[in-house]
Coordinates of C-alpha atoms and ligand atoms in Angstrom, one line a residue:
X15 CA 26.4 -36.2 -24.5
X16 CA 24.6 -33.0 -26.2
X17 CA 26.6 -29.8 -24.8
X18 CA 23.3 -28.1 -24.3
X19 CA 22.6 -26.4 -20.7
X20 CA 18.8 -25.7 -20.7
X21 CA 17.4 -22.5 -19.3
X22 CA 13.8 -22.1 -17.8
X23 CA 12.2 -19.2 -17.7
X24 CA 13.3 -16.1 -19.7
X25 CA 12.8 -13.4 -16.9
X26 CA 15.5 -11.2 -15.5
X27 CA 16.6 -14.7 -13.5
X28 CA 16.7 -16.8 -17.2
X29 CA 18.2 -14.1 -19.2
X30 CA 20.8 -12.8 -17.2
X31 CA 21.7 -16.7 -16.7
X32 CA 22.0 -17.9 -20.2
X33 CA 23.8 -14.4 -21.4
X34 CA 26.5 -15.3 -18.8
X35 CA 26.7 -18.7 -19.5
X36 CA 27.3 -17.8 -23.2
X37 CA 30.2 -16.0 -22.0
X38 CA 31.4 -18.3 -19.4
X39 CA 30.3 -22.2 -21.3
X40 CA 33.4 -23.3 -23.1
X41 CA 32.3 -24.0 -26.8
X42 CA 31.0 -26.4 -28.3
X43 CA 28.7 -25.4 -25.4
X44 CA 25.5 -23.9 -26.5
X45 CA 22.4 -22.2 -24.4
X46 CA 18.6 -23.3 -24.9
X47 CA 16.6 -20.8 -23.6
X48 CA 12.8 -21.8 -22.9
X49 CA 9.9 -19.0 -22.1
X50 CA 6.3 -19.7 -21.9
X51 CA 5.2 -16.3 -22.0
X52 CA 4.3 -14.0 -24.9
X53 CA 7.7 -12.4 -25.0
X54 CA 11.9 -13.1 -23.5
X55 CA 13.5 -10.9 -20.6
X56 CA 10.5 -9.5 -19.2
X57 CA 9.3 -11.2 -17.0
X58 CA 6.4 -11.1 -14.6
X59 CA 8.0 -8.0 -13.5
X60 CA 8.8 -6.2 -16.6
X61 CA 6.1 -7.8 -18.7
X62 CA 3.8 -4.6 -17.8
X63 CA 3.2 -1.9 -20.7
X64 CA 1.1 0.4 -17.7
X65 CA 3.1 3.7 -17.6
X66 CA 2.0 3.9 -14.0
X67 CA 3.8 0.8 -13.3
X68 CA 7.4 2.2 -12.0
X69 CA 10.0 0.2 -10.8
X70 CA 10.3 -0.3 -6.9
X71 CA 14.3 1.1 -6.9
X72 CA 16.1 3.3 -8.1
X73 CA 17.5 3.3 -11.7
X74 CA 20.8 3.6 -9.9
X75 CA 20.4 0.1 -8.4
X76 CA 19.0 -1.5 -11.4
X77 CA 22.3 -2.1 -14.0
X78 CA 22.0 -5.9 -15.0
X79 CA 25.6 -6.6 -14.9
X80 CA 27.0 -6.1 -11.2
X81 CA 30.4 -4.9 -12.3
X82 CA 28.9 -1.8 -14.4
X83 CA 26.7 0.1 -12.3
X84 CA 25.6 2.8 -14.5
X85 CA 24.4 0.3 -16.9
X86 CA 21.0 0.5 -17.0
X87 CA 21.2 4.7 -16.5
X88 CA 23.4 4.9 -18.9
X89 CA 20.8 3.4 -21.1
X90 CA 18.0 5.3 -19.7
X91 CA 19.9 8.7 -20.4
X92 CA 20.9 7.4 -24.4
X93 CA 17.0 7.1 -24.8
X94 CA 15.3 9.5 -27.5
X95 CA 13.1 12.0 -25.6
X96 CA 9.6 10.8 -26.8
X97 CA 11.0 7.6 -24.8
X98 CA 11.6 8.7 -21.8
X99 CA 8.0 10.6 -21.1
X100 CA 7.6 8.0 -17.8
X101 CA 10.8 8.3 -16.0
X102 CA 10.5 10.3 -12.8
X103 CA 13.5 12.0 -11.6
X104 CA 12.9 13.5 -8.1
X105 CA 15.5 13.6 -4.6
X106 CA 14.3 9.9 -3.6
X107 CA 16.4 9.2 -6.7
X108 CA 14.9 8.3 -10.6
X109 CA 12.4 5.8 -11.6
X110 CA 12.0 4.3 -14.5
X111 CA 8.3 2.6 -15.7
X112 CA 9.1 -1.3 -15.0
X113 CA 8.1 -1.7 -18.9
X114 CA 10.9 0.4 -19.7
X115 CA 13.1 -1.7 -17.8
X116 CA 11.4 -5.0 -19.9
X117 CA 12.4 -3.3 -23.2
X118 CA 16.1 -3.0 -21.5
X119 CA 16.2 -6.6 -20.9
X120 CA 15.2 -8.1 -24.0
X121 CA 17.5 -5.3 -26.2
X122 CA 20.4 -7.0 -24.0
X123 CA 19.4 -10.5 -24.9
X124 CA 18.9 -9.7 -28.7
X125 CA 22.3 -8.3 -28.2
X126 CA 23.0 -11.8 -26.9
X127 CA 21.4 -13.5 -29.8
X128 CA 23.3 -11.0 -32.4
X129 CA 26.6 -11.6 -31.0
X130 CA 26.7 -15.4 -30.7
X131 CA 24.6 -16.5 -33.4
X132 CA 22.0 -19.1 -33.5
X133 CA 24.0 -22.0 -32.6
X134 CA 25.3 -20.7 -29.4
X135 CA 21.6 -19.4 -27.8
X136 CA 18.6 -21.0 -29.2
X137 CA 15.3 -19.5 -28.2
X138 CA 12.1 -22.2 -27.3
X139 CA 9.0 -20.3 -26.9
X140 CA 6.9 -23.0 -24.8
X141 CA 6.5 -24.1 -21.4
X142 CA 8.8 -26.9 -19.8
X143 CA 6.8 -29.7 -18.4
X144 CA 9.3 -32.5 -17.4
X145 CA 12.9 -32.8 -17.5
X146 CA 13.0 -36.8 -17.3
X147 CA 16.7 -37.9 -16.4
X148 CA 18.0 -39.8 -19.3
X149 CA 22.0 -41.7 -18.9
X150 CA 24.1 -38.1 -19.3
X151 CA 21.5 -35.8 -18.3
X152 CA 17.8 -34.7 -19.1
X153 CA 15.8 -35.2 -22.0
X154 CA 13.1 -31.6 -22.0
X155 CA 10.5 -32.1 -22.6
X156 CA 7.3 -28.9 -23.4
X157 CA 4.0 -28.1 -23.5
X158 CA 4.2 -28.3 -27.3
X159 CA 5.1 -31.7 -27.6
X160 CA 9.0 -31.0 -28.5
X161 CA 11.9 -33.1 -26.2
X162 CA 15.7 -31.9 -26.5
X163 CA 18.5 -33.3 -25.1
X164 CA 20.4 -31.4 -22.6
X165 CA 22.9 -31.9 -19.9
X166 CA 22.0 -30.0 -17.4
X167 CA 19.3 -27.2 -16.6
X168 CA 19.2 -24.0 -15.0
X169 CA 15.5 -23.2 -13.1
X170 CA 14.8 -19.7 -13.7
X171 CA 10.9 -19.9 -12.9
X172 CA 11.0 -16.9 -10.9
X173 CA 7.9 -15.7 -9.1
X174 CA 5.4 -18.6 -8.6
X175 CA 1.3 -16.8 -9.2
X176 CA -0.6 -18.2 -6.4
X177 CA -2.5 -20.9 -6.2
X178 CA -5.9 -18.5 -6.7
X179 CA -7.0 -17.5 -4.4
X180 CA -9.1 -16.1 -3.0
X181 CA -12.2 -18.7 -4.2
X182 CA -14.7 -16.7 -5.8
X183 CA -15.7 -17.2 -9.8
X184 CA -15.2 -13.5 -9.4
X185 CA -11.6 -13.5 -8.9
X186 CA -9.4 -11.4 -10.9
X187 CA -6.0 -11.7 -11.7
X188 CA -3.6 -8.9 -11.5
X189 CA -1.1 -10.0 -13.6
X190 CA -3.8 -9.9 -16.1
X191 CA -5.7 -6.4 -15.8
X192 CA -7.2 -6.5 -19.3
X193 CA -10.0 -8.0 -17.4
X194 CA -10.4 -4.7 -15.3
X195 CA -11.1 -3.1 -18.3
X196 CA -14.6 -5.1 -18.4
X197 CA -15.5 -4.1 -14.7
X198 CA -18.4 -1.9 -14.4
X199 CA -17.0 1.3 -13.4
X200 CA -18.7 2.5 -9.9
X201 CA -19.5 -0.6 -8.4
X202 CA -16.6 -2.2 -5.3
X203 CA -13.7 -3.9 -5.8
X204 CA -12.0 -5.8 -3.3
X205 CA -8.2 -6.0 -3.6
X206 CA -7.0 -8.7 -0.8
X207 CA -3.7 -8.0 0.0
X208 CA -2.2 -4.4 0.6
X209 CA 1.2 -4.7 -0.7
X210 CA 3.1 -3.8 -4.2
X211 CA 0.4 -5.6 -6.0
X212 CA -2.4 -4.1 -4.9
X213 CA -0.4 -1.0 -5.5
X214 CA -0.3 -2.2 -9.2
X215 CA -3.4 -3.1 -9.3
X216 CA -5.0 0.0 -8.2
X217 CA -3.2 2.1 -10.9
X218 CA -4.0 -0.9 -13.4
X219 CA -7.8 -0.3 -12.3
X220 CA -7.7 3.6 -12.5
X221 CA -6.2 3.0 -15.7
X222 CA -8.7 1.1 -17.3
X223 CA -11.4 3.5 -16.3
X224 CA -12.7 2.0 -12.8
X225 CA -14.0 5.2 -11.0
X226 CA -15.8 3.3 -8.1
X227 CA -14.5 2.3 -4.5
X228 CA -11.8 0.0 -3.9
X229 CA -11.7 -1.6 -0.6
X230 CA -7.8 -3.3 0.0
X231 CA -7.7 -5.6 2.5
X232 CA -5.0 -8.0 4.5
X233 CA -4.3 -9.2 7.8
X234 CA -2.7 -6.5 9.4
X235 CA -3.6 -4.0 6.7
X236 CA 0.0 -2.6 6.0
X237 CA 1.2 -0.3 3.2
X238 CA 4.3 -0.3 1.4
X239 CA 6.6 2.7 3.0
X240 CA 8.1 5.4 0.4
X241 CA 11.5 5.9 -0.7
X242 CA 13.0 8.9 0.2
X243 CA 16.8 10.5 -0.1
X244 CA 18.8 8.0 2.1
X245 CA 22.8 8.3 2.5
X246 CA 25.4 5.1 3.6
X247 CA 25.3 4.2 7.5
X248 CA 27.9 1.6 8.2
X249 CA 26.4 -2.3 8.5
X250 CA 25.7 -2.8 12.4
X251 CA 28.2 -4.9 13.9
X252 CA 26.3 -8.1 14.9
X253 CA 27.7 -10.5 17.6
X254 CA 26.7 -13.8 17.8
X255 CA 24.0 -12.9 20.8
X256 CA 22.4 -10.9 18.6
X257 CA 21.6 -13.9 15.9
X258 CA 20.2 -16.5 18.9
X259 CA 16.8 -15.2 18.8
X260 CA 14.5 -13.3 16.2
X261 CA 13.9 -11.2 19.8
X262 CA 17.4 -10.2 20.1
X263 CA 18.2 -9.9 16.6
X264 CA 14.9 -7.0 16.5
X265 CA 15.8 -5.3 19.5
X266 CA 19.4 -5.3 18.1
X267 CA 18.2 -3.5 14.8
X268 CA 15.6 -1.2 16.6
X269 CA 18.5 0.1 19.1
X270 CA 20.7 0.7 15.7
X271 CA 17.8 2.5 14.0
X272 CA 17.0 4.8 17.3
X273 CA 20.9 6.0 17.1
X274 CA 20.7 6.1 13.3
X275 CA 17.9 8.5 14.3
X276 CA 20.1 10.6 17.4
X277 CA 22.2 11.3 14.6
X278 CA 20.2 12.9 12.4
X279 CA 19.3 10.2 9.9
X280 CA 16.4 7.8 8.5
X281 CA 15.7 4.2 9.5
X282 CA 15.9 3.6 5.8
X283 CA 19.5 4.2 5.8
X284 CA 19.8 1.5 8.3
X285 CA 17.2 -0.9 6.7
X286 CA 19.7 -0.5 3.6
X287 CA 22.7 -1.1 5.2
X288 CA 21.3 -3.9 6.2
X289 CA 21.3 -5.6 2.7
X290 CA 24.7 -6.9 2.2
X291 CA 24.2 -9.0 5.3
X292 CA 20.2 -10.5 5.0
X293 CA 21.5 -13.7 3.6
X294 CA 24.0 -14.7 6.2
X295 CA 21.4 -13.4 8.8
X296 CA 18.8 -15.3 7.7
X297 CA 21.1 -18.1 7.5
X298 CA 22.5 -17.9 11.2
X299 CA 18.9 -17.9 13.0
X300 CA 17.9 -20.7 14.1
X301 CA 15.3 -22.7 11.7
X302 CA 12.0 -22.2 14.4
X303 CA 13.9 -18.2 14.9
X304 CA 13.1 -18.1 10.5
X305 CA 10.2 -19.8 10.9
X306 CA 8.6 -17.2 13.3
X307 CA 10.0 -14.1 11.2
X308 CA 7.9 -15.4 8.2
X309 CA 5.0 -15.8 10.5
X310 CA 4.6 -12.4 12.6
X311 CA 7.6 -10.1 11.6
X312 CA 7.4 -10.5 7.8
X313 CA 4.5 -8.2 6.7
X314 CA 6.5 -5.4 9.1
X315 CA 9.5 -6.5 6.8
X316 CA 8.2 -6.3 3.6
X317 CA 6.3 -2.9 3.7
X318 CA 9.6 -1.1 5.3
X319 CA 12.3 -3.0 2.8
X320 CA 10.3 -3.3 -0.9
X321 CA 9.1 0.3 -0.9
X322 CA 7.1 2.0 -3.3
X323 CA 8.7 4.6 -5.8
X324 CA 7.7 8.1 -4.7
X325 CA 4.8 8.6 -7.3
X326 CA 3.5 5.5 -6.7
X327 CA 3.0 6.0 -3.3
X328 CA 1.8 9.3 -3.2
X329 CA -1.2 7.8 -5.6
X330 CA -2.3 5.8 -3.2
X331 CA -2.2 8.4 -0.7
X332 CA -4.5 10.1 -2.3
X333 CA -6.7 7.7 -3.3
X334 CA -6.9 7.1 0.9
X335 CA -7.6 11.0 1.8
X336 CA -10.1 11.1 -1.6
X337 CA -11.9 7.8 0.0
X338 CA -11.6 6.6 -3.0
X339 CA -9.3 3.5 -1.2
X340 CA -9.7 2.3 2.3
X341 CA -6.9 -0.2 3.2
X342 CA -8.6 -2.6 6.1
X343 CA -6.8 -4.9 8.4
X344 CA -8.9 -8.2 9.0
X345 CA -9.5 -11.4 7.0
X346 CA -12.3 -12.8 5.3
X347 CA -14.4 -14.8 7.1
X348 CA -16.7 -16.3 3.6
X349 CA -17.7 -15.5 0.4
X350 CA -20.8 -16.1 -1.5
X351 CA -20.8 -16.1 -5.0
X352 CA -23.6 -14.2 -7.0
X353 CA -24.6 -13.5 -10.2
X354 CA -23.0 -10.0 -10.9
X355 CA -20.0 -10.4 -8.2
X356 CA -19.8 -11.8 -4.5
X357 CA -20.8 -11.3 -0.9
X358 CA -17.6 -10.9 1.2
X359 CA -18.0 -11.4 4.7
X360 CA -14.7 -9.3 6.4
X361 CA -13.6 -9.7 10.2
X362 CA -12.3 -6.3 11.5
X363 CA -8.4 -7.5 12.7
X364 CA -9.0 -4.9 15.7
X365 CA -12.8 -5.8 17.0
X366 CA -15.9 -4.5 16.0
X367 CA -19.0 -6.0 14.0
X368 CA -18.4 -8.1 10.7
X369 CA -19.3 -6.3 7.8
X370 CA -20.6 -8.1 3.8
X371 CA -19.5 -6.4 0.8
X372 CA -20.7 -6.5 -2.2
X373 CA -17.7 -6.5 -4.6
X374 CA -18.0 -7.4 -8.4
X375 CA -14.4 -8.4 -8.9
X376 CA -12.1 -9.6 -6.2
X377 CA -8.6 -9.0 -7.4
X378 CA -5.7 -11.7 -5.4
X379 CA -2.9 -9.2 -4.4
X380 CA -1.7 -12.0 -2.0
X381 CA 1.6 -11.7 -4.1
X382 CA 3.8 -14.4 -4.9
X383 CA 2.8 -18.1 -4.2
X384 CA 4.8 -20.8 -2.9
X385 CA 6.4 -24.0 -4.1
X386 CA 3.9 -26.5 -2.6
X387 CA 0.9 -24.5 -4.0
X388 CA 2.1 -24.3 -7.3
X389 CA 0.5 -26.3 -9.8
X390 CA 3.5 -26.0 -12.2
X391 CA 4.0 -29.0 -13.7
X392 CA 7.8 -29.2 -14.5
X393 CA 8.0 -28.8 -10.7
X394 CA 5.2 -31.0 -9.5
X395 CA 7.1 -33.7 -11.0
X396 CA 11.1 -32.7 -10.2
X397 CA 9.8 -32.8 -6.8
X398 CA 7.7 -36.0 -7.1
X399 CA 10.8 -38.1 -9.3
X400 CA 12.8 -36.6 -5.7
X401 CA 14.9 -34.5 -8.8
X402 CA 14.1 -31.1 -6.9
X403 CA 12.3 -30.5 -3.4
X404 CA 10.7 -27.4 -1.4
X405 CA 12.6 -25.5 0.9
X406 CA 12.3 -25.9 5.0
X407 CA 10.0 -23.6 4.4
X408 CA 8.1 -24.4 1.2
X409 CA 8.8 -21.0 -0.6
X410 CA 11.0 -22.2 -3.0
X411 CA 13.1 -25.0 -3.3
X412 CA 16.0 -26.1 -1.4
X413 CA 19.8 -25.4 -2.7
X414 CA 23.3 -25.3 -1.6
X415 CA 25.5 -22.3 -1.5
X416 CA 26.6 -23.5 -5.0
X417 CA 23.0 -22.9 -6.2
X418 CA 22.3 -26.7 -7.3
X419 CA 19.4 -28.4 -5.8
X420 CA 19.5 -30.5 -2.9
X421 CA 17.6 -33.4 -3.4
X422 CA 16.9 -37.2 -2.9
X423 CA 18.4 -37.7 -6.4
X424 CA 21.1 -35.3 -6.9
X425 CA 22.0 -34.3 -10.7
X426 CA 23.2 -30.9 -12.9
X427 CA 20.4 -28.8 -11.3
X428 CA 20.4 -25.3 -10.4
X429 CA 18.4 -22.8 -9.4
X430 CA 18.4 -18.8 -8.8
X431 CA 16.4 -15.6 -8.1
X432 CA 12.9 -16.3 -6.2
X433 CA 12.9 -19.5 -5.9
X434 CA 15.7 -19.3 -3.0
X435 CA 13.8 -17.4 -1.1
X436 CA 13.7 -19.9 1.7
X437 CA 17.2 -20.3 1.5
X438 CA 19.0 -17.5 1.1
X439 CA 15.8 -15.1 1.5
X440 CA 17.3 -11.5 -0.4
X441 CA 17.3 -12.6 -3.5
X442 CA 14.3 -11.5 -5.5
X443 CA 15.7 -7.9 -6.6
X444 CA 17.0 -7.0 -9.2
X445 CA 20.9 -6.1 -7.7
X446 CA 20.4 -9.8 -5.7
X447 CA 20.1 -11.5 -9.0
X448 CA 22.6 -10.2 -11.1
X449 CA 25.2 -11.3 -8.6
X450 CA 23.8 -15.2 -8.8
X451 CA 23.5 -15.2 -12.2
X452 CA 26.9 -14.2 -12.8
X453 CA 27.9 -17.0 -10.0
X454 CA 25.5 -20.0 -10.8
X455 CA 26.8 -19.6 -14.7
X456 CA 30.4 -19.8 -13.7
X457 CA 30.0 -22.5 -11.5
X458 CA 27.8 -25.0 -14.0
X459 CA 30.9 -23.9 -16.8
X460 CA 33.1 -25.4 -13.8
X461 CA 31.0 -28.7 -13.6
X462 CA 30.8 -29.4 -17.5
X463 CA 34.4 -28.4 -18.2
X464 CA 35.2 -31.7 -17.0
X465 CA 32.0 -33.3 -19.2
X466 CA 33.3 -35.6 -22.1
X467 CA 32.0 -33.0 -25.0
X468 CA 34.2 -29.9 -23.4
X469 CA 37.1 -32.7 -23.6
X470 CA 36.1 -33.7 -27.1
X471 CA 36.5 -30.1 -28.3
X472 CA 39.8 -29.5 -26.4
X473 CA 41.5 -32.5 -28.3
Ligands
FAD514 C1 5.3 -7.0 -10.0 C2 6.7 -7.0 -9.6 C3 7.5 -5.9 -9.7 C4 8.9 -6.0 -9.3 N1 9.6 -4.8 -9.4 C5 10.9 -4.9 -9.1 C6 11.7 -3.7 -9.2 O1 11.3 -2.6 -9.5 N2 13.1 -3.8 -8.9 C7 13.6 -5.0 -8.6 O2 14.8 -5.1 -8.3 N3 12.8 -6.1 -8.4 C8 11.5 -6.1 -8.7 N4 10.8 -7.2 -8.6 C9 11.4 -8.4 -8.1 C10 11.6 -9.4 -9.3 O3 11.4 -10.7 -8.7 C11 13.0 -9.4 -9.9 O4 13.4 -8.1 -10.3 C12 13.0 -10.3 -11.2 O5 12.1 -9.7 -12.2 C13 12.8 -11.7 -11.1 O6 13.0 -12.3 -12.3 P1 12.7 -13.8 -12.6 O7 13.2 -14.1 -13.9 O8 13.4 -14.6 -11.5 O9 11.2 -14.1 -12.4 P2 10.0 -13.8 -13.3 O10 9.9 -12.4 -13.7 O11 8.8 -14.3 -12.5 O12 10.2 -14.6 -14.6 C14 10.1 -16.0 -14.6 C15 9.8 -16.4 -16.0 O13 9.8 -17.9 -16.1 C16 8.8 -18.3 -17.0 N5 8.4 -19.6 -16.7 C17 8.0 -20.1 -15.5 N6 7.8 -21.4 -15.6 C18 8.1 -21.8 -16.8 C19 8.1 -23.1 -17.5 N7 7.8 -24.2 -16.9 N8 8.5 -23.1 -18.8 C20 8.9 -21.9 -19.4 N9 8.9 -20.7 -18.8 C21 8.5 -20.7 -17.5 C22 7.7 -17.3 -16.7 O14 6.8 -17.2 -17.8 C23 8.4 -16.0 -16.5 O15 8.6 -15.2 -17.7 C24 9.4 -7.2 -8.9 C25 8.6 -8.3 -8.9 C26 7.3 -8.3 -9.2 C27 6.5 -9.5 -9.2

């Protein structure tokens, strides 16, 4: 058997992984490390370079290792001045540009590569098609045309871009703004979706020079809350009444917010508190209970739980009262292609007449996709060979608490970060991750301690 545990992906997720399984593998056990994208530890998240682009917490919350806190401030405050022009210190706490952050993350996995040496972490800079079972575990197989033989693999995919939609030629990506930069600069721009991304994507467009109107649209037409000063409030004792429903459970957390308020405080405080628990609430409603929380309560979720950093929000805020934005509820109804951009047919969400626009660039701020839209090929075919499959609820796929995949064919598997988001649900942050990377690494050490090539080396 080849000693190799395969990584794949090289985001937060991937990197954080393979650096504790460096630590945690018993040797001869070495890491391969496989990232598509143009550089390792970034990301989708961090991958930005747009100053405006802050992170959504607070440095305070965003230390890669959970057992040093004041990791990643620590770092922040060592930077030379001229580096830390972007950082925004105010009383909601400090952010830090997310590109700062991607810098962060791939100084700790160079550190990584320094320390153990080229044997130990090997770095593959293609895309994993296929992992293709072979008699003691996988052989990898890339984009490039390269197989390797590994054990076992680690899925660190991360956030899954949508399937792209909206269908228009004039779709534009926002993880790829370079395009805004070739928009004509008055004309419309539709942004559908009004969450973080379009948040992103209306500093990428200001950015790049786009003066015109941006019209932001989704189904109920909600914005990202703010983060402002918040202190501890205790997590709300829950009884087991409280979990039957998605009903009870809502009233439950409304009644704790109203005396959080009697008291003097901010329903953020309780939304926070709340955070320890998410995954064993999510896990104790009943499936139909989860499956109507993703369709009606969700959106109500999001905006009050990922909140934008202070500056961020108080951009779009003006971009509102300047009419330079207007964030619509409603959904669109068609949309006819044309020459120099499309005709978008929008349905108000609260009555009133249907109204075209003519946008030149619609930008798909639907955020992250999910698993059975995904036309990623590595997990097309784990979940076609039965080797992986989709979540109950097709967000991600489906694991055990031990973060290997459940599936018709089970083998050395696992997964963490977003794609358990149907499983565990809080686990695409930052201070979510860092925990299960820690965990999934010492648990696959666990498994192949018992493998014939940790034996090998112990005789
Ligand atoms: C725009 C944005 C901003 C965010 N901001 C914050 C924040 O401020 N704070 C916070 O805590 N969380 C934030 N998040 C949440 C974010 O999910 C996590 O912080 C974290 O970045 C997730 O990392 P990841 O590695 O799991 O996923 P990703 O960042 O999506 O990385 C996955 C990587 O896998 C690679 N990959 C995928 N498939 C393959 C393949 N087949 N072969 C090889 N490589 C592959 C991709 O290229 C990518 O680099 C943000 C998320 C987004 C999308």
């Amino acid at each position: 058997m080849n000693p190799v545990i395969a990584v794949v992906g090289a985001g937060f997720s991937g990197s954080m992984a393979a650096l504790h399984l460096l630590s945690a593998l018993p040797r001869p056990w070495s890491v391969l490390l496989c990232e598509r994208a143009g550089s390792f530890g970034r990301g989708l998240a961090y991958g930005t370079d747009a100053p405006a682009h802050l992170l959504n917490l607070r440095a305070a919350n965003m230390s890669a290792y959970p057992d040093q806190p004041e990791h990643f401030s620590a770092w922040l405050a060592a930077l030379p001045e001229d580096d830390r022009s972007g950082i925004v210190a105010m009383p909601a706490g400090t952010f830090a540009p997310r590109a700062l952050y991607g810098r962060y993350l791939a100084e700790l996995l160079t550190q990584g590569v320094v320390a153990e040496g080229a044997p130990r972490l090997h770095l593959v800079h293609d895309a994993v098609t296929d992992l293709v079972p072979v008699a003691d575990g996988y052989s990898l197989r890339t984009e490039g045309g390269a197989a390797y033989s590994v054990a076992g693999a680690v899925l660190a995919m991360g956030n899954l871009t949508g399937p792209g939609a909206p269908p228009s030629r004039h779709r534009l990506d926002p993880w790829r703004p370079e395009a805004f930069g070739r928009l004509h600069p008055d004309r419309p721009v539709l942004v559908v979706g009004t969450g973080l991304t379009m948040v992103d994507a209306v500093a990428s467009l200001r950015g790049r020079g786009f003066s015109g109107r941006i019209v932001a649209l989704s189904r109920r037409g909600l914005v990202p809350s703010v983060h402002a000063p918040t202190r501890p409030w205790p997590v709300p004792d829950l009884r087991a009444d409280d979990l039957a429903s998605l009903t009870r459970l809502t009233r439950r957390i409304r009644a704790e917010i109203a005396t959080a308020r009697r008291a003097g405080r901010d329903w953020r405080d309780v939304i926070d508190a709340l955070r320890p628990i998410i995954g064993y609430l999510w896990r104790s409603l009943p499936g139909p209970e989860r499956a109507r929380f993703l369709r009606h309560l969700r959106p109500f979720w999001d905006v009050h739980r990922h909140r934008a950093a202070p500056p961020a929000a108080a951009a779009i805020a003006a971009e509102i009262a300047a009419g330079r934005l207007s964030v619509r509820a409603g959904r669109i109804l068609a949309i006819a292609d044309g020459p120099g951009g499309a005709a978008v047919t929008i349905r108000p969400r609260h009555g009133g007449a249907d109204e075209t626009l003519a946008a030149q660039g619609i930008v798909d701020a639907t955020g992250i996709g999910r698993i059975d839209e995904t036309g990623d090929p590595l997990l097309r075919r784990l979940v076609l060979r039965g080797l992986a499959r989709p979540d109950a609820f097709g967000l991600g796929l489906a694991a055990g608490d031990d973060y290997r995949l459940r599936a018709t064919r089970p083998g050395r598997l696992w997964t963490l970060g977003p794609l358990l988001r149907g499983t565990l649900w809080e686990c695409v942050a930052v201070p979510d991750i860092r925990s299960q990377a820690a965990e999934v690494a010492a648990l696959v050490a666990t498994e192949v301690d018992g493998l014939p090539a940790a034996r090998r080396q112990a005789v």
